[in-house]
Coordinates of C-alpha atoms and ligand atoms in Angstrom, one line a residue:
X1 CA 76.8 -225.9 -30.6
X2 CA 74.1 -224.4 -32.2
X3 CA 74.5 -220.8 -31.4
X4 CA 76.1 -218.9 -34.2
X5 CA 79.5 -217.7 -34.2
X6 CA 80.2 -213.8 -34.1
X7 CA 83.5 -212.1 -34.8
X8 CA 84.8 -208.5 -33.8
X9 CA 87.5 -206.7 -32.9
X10 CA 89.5 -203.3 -32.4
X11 CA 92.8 -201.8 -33.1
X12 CA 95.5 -201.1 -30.0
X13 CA 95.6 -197.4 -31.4
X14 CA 95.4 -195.7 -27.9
X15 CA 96.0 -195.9 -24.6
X16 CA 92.4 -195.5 -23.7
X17 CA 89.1 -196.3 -25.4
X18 CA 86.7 -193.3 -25.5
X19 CA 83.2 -192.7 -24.7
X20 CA 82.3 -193.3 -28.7
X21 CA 84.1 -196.9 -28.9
X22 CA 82.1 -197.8 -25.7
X23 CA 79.2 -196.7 -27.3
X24 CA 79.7 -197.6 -30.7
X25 CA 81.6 -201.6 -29.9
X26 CA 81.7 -202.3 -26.1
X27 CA 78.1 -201.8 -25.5
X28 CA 77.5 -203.7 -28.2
X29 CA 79.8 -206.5 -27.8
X30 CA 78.3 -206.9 -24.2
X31 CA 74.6 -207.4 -25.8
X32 CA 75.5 -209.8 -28.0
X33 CA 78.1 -211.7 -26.0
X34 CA 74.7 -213.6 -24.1
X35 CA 73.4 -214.4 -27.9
X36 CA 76.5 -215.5 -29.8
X37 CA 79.1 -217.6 -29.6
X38 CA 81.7 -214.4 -29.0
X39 CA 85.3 -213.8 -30.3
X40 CA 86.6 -210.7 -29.6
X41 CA 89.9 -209.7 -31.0
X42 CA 92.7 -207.1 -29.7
X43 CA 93.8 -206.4 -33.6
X44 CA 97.9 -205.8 -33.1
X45 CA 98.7 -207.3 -36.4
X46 CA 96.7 -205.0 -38.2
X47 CA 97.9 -202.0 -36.2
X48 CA 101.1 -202.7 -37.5
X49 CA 100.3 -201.6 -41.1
X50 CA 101.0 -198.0 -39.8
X51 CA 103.9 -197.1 -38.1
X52 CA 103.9 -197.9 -34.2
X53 CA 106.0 -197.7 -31.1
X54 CA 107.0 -201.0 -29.9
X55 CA 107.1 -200.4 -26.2
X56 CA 103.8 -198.2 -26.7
X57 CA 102.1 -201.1 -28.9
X58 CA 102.8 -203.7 -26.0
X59 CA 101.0 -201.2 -23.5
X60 CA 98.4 -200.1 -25.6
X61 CA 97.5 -204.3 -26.6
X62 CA 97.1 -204.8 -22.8
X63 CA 95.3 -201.8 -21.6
X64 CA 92.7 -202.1 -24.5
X65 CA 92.3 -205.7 -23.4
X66 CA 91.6 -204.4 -20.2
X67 CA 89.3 -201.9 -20.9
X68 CA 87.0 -204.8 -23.0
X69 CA 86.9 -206.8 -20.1
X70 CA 85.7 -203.7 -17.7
X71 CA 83.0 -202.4 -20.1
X72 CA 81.9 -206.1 -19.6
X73 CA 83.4 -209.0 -22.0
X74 CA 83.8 -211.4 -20.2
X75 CA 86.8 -213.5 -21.1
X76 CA 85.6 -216.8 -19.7
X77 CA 82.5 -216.8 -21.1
X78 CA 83.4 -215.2 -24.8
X79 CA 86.6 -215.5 -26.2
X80 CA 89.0 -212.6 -25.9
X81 CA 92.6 -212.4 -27.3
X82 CA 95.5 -210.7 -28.8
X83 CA 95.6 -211.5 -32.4
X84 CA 99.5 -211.4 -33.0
X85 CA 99.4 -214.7 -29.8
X86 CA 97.3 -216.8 -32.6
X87 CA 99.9 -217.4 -35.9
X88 CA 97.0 -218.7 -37.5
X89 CA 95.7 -215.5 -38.6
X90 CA 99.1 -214.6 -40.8
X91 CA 99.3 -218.2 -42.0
X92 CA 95.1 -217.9 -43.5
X93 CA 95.8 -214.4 -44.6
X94 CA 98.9 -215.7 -47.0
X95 CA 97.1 -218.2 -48.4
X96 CA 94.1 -215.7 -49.1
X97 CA 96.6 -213.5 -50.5
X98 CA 97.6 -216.0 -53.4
X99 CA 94.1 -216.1 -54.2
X100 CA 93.1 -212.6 -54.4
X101 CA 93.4 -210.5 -57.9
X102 CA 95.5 -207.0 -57.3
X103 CA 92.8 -205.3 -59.4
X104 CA 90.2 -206.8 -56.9
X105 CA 92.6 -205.5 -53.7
X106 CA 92.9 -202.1 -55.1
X107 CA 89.9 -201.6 -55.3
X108 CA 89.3 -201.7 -51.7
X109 CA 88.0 -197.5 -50.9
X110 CA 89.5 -197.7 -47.2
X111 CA 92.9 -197.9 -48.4
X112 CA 92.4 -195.3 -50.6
X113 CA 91.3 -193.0 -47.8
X114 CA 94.1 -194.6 -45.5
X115 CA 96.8 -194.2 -48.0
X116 CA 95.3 -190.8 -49.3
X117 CA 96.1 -189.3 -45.6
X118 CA 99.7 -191.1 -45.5
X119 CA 100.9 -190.0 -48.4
X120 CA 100.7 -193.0 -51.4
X121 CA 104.2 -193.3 -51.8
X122 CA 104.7 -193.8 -47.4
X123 CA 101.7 -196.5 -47.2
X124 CA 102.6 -199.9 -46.7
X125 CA 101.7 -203.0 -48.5
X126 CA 100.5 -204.2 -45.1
X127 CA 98.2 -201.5 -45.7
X128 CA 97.2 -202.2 -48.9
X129 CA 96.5 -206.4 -47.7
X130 CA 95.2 -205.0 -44.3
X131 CA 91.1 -206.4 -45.5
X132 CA 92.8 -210.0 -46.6
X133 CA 94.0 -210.4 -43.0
X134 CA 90.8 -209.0 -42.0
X135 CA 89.2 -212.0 -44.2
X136 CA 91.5 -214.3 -42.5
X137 CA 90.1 -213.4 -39.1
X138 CA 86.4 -213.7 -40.0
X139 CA 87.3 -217.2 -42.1
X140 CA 89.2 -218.6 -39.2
X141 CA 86.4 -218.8 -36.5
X142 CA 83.6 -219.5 -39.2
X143 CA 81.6 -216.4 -37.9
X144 CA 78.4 -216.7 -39.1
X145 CA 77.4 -212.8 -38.9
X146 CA 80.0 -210.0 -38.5
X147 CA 78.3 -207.5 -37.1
X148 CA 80.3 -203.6 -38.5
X149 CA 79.5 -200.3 -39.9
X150 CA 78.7 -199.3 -43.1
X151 CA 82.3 -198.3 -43.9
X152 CA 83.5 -202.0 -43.6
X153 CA 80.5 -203.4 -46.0
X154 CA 83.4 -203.5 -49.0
X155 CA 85.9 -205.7 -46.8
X156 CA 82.9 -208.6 -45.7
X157 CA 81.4 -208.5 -48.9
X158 CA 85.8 -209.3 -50.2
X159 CA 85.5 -211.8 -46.6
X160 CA 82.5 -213.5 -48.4
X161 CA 84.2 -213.5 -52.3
X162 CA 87.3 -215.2 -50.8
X163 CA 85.3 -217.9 -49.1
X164 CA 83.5 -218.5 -52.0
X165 CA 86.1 -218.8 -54.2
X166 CA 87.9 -221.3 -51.7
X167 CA 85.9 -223.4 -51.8
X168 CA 84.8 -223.6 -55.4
X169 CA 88.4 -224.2 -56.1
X170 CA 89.1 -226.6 -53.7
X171 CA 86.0 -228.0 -52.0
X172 CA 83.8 -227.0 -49.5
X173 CA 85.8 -225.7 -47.2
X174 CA 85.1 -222.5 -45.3
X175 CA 81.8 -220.7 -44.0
X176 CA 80.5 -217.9 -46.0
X177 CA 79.8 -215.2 -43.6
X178 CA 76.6 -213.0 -43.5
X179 CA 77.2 -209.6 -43.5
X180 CA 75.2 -207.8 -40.7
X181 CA 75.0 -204.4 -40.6
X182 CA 74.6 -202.9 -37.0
X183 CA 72.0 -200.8 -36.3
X184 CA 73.0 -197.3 -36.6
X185 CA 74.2 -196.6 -33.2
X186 CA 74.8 -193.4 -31.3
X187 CA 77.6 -191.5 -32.9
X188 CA 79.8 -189.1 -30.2
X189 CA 81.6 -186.1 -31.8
X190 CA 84.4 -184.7 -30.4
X191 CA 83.7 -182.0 -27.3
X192 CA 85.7 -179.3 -28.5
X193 CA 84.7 -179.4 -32.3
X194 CA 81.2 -181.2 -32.1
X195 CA 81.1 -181.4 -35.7
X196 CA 83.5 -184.1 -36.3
X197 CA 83.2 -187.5 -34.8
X198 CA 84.9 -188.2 -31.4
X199 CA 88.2 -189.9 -32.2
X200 CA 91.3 -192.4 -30.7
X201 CA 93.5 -190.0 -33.3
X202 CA 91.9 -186.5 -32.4
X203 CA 94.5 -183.7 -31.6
X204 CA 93.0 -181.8 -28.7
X205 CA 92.7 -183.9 -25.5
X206 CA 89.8 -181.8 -24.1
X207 CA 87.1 -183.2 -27.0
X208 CA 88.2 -186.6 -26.1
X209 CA 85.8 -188.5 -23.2
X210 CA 88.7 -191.2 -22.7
X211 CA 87.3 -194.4 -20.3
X212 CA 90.5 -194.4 -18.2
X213 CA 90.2 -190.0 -17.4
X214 CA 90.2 -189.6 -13.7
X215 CA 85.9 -188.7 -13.1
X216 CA 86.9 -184.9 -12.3
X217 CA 88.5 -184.7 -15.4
X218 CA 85.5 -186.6 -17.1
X219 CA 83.1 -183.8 -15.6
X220 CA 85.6 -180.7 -16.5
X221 CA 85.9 -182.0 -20.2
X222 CA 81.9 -182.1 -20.2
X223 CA 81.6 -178.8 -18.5
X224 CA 83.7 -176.8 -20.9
X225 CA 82.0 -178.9 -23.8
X226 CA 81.2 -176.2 -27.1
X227 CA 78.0 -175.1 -27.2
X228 CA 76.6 -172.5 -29.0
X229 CA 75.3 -169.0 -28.4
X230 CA 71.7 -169.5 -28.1
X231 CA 70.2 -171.0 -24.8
X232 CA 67.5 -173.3 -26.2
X233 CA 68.0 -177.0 -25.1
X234 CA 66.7 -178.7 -28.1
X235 CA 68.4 -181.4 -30.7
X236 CA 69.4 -180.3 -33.7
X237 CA 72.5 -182.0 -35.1
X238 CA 73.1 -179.1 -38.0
X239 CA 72.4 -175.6 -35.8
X240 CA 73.3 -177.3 -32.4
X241 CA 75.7 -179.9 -32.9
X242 CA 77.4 -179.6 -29.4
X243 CA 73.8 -179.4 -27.5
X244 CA 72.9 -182.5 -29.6
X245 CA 75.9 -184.3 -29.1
X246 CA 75.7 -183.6 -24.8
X247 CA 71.8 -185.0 -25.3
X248 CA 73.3 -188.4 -27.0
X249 CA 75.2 -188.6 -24.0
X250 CA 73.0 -188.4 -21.6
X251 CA 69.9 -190.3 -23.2
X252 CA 72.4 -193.2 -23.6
X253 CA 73.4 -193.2 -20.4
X254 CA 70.2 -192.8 -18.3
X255 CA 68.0 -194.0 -21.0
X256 CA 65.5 -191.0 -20.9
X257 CA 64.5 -190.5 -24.8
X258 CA 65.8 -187.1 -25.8
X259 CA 62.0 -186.2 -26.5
X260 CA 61.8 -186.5 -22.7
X261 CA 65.1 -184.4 -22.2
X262 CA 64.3 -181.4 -24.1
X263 CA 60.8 -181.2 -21.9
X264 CA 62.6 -181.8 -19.0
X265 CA 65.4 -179.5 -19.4
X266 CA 63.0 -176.7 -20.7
X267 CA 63.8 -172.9 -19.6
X268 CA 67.3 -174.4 -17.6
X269 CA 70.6 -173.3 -19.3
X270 CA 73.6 -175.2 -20.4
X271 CA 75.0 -175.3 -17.0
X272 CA 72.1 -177.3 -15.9
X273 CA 72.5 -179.5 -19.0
X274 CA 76.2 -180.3 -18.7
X275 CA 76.4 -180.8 -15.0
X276 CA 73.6 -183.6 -15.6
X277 CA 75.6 -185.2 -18.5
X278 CA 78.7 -185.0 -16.2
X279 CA 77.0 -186.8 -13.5
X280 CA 75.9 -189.6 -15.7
X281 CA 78.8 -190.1 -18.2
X282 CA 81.0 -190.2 -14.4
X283 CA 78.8 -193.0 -13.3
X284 CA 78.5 -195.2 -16.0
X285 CA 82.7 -195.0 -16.4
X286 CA 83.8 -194.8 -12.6
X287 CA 83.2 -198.1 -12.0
X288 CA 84.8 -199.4 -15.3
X289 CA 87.6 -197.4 -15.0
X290 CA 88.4 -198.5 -11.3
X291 CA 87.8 -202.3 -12.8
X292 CA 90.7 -201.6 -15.6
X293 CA 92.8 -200.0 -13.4
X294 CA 92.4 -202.9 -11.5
X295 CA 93.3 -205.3 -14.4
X296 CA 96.0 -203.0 -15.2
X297 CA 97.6 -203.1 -11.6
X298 CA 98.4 -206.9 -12.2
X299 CA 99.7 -207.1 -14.9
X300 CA 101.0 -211.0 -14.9
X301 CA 97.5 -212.0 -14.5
X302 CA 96.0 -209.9 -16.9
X303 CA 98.2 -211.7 -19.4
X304 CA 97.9 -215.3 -18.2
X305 CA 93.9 -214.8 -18.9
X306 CA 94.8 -212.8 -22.6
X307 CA 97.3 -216.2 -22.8
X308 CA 94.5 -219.1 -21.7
X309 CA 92.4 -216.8 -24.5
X310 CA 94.4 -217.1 -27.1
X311 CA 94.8 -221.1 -26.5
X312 CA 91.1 -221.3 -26.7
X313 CA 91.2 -218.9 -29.7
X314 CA 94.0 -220.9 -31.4
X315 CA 92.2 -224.4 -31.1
X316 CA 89.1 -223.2 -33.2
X317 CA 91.6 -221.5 -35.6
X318 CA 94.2 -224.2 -36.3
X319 CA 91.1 -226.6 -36.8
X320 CA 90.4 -224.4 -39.6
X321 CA 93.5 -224.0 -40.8
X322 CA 94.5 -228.0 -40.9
X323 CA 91.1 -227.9 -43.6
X324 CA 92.3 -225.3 -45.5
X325 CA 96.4 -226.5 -45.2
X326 CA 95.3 -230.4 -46.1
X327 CA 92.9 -229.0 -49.8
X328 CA 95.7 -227.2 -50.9
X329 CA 98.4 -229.5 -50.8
X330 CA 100.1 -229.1 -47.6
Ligands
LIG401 P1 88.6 -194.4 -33.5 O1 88.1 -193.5 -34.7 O2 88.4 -193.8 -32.2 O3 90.0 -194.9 -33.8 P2 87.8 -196.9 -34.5 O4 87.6 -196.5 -35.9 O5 88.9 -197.8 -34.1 O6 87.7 -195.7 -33.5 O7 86.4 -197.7 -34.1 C1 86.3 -198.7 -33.1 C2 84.9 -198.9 -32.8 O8 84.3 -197.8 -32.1 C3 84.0 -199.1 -34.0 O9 83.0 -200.0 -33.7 C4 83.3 -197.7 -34.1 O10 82.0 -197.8 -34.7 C5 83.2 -197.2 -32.7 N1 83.4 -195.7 -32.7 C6 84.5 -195.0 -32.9 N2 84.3 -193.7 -32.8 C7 83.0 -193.6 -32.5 C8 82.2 -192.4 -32.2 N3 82.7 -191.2 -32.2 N4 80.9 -192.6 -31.9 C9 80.4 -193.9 -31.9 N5 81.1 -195.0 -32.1 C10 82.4 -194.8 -32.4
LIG402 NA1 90.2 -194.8 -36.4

């Protein structure tokens, strides 16, 4: 087919997905499944290169899954999978391992952040390899454009050296992928201290919007959201980061520019503002959450489709890997 080739995915870190990674992936994901070729990823092999809970890391795989498919990927259309199901992605990621310098891995920032926070000495060498698997999983599907953050620039530009370098050495082999840089999207911060972003790994439950939060709960989190002392409704990320952050939310969600917001909620008080958010954060996620819950209640079929997935998934990736496999000798 003609239509390019996209690659993404997400760590199993939690048992729920938050308002922020709907906003930030999911929404996105659902755009751009109609105009790519999709593969989506459920990323247990690199959640393993931190400490995790076996029995927790089985439930956390299938409930992100879930949640993917009930924000709207639709797993018969794009492809969706659990990485760890699809061997191919450790077998690529050895082979790019043997051709990657250790000066050029160590220089990698995110692992310096990662390991910073761990303690060096504690961090694993899984850690340290984590963008070489990363490589593998871009290189495996010959995605065109990998659509990420800023923060992951340094890993596609190392996706892009290692293809390169492939094939020089042995012949034109895999596709170079183009880095594309999403559009800066929404950023939520956290309810309780709306100057830090909203996070899987926050401490205090009651900043988090979590997807699978019963809608009252949704609504009390909102309504008890950290404001500020004055009364004026008006965006201003520096002096009124947790007034701001409740106006992202809602001009997401009903799609009223926050121009329009701050006239409309002009001379009404934070009460006004919140129980507005609350109403449309509730309605965009009732009906998602009810759809994973759904998912979630039958369990066997939720893994025979992540299982016909990763088949489909593992048909594109063992094609690539039988290219790379035959120009090295094997
Ligand atoms: P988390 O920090 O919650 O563990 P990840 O780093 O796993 O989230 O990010 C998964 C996806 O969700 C990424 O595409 C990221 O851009 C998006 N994302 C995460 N947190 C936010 C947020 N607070 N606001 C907007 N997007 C977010
Ligand atoms: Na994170």
């Amino acid at each position: 087919s003609t239509t390019p080739r996209l690659f993404s995915g997400m760590q199993p870190s939690a048992d729920s997905l938050h308002v922020g990674n709907y906003i930030g992936a999911l929404m996105q994901w659902r755009e751009m499944q109609q105009n790519y070729d999709a593969v989506f990823c459920v990323v247990d092999l690199h959640a393993i290169t931190v400490p995790q809970d076996p029995a927790l890391l089985r439930q956390q795989t299938r409930r992100t899954a879930a949640q993917y498919i009930a924000g709207g990927i639709d797993p018969e259309h794009s492809v969706l999978f659990v990485q760890s199901q699809v061997p191919a992605h450790a077998q690529l990621a050895w082979v790019l391992n043997t051709i990657t310098g250790f000066g050029e891995a160590s220089r990698m920032t995110q692992f310096k952040d990662k390991s910073a926070k761990q303690g060096n000495d504690s961090a694993s060498v899984g850690l340290f390899t984590y963008p070489i698997l990363q490589a593998a999983d871009i290189l495996l599907y010959d995605a065109a454009v990998v659509p990420v953050g800023e923060d992951q620039r340094q890993h596609i530009e190392l996706t892009r050296d290692l293809a390169t370098r492939f094939n020089s050495r042995f012949g034109d082999t895999l596709v170079v992928p183009e880095v594309q840089i999403q559009k800066e999207t929404a950023k939520i911060y956290d309810l309780q201290s709306p100057e830090s972003k909203m996070s899987k790994s926050a401490t205090a439950d009651s900043g988090v919007l979590w997807m699978l939060d019963e809608p009252s709960k949704t609504a009390k989190k909102i309504k008890s959201a950290v404001t500020d002392a004055d009364r004026e409704i008006r965006f201003d990320r520096g002096e009124k980061p947790g007034v701001s952050n409740l106006l992202t939310l809602h001009s997401t969600f009903s799609g009223t520019s926050i121009a329009d917001l701050e006239a409309q909620f002009e001379g009404k008080g934070y009460g006004d503002l919140k129980k507005e958010v609350a109403d449309v954060v509730v309605a965009e996620f009732a009906p998602v959450r009810e759809r994973a819950l759904e998912l979630l209640d039958d369990p066997a079929e939720l893994d025979r489709v992540l299982s016909r997935n990763a088949e489909r998934a593992s048909d594109m990736a063992e094609a690539t890997l039988a290219r790379v496999y035959d120009r090295i000798g094997f």
